[in-house]
Amino acid sequence: MSIHIEAAAGAVADRILLPGDPLRAKYIAETFLENPVCYNRVRNIFGYTGMYKGTRISVQGTGMGIPSISIYVNELIRDYGVQKLIRVGTCGAMREDIHLRDVIIAQGATTDSAIIRNTFGPAINYAPLADFELLRLAYDKAISQNISVRVGNIISVDRFYDDEIDNAKLADYGIMAVEMETAALYMLAAKYKVQALGVFTVSDHLITHEACTAEERQLSFDDMIRIALEAAIAG
Ligand SMILES: O=P(O)(O)O[C@H]1O[C@H](CO)[C@@H](O)[C@H]1O
Ligand SMILES: O=c1cc[nH]c(=O)[nH]1
């Protein structure tokens, strides 16, 4: 038991999927896992453990934003010994060549968050990166399932609504999409020497203003989930 997770010792698997939305965690557990057991209801941030193709795996909601995911990732690693963490999130496309429902794998996570300077001081702009082995596995699994994916840099922002960030400039420098947690996931994984990856489905478009419905955000991102599950159980 940790401060925000009520699971008993051993109730969380050593590999885990991390959606922001706790109802996406419930959907993943009930749709993809055999015999899912809910181990956490604290704050309704649900966590489940079940079996996927013979391997024990968990799925845990993280809430929105870097402060929230940092709580869960710290506790999952430190108190429950989780070794492989794959975020399965929604994101907003920032370029015209990225489309609604595209799947993106975040090789790097640029950020405007203070976590970098709070950790390293003002002189260092640390680059949070995915674990290469997990990234390679996820990419290979996507290709073998005929799912097209984009791999590259995303931005993890501290504010969903802001008037200051120059999205056009970021896109010009290759940033594909915006979300709110992955830079912290990658930094914490580096700190604790475990493996982490972020896989995303584009839920809305910052240029065209197309958007998935709330129900689609919760339910209809099965390609991303399959890629993450397959990468999590491989190796
Ligand atoms: O769909 P999730 O995983 O929550 O991810 C994205 O959606 C939320 C914003 O709507 C933020 O958490 C962002 O990172
Ligand atoms: O953080 C997010 C997630 C989806 N879409 C956005 O615009 N931002």
Coordinates of N, CA and C in Angstrom, one line a residue, residues 105 130-143 151 197 231 235:
I105 N 4.5 7.3 -31.6 CA 5.4 6.9 -30.5 C 6.3 8.0 -30.2
A130 N 12.6 8.1 -24.6 CA 12.0 6.8 -24.4 C 13.1 5.8 -24.2
D131 N 12.8 4.6 -23.6 CA 13.7 3.5 -23.6 C 13.7 2.9 -25.0
F132 N 15.0 2.8 -25.6 CA 15.1 2.4 -27.0 C 14.5 1.0 -27.2
E133 N 14.8 0.0 -26.3 CA 14.3 -1.3 -26.5 C 12.8 -1.4 -26.6
L134 N 12.1 -0.7 -25.7 CA 10.7 -0.7 -25.7 C 10.2 0.0 -27.0
L135 N 10.8 1.1 -27.4 CA 10.5 1.8 -28.6 C 10.6 0.9 -29.8
R136 N 11.7 0.2 -29.9 CA 11.9 -0.7 -31.0 C 10.9 -1.8 -31.1
L137 N 10.6 -2.4 -29.9 CA 9.6 -3.4 -29.8 C 8.2 -2.9 -30.2
A138 N 7.8 -1.7 -29.8 CA 6.5 -1.1 -30.1 C 6.4 -0.8 -31.6
Y139 N 7.5 -0.3 -32.1 CA 7.5 0.0 -33.6 C 7.4 -1.3 -34.4
D140 N 8.2 -2.3 -34.0 CA 8.1 -3.6 -34.7 C 6.7 -4.2 -34.6
K141 N 6.1 -4.2 -33.4 CA 4.8 -4.7 -33.2 C 3.8 -4.0 -34.1
A142 N 3.9 -2.7 -34.2 CA 3.0 -1.9 -35.0 C 3.1 -2.3 -36.5
I143 N 4.3 -2.4 -37.0 CA 4.5 -2.8 -38.4 C 4.0 -4.2 -38.6
V151 N 7.1 8.1 -35.4 CA 8.0 8.1 -34.2 C 8.8 9.4 -34.2
L197 N 7.9 4.2 -22.1 CA 7.6 4.6 -23.4 C 6.2 5.2 -23.4
A231 N 4.2 -4.7 -26.9 CA 5.6 -4.3 -26.5 C 5.8 -4.7 -25.0
G235 N 10.0 -9.5 -24.6 CA 11.3 -9.3 -24.0 C 11.3 -9.4 -22.5

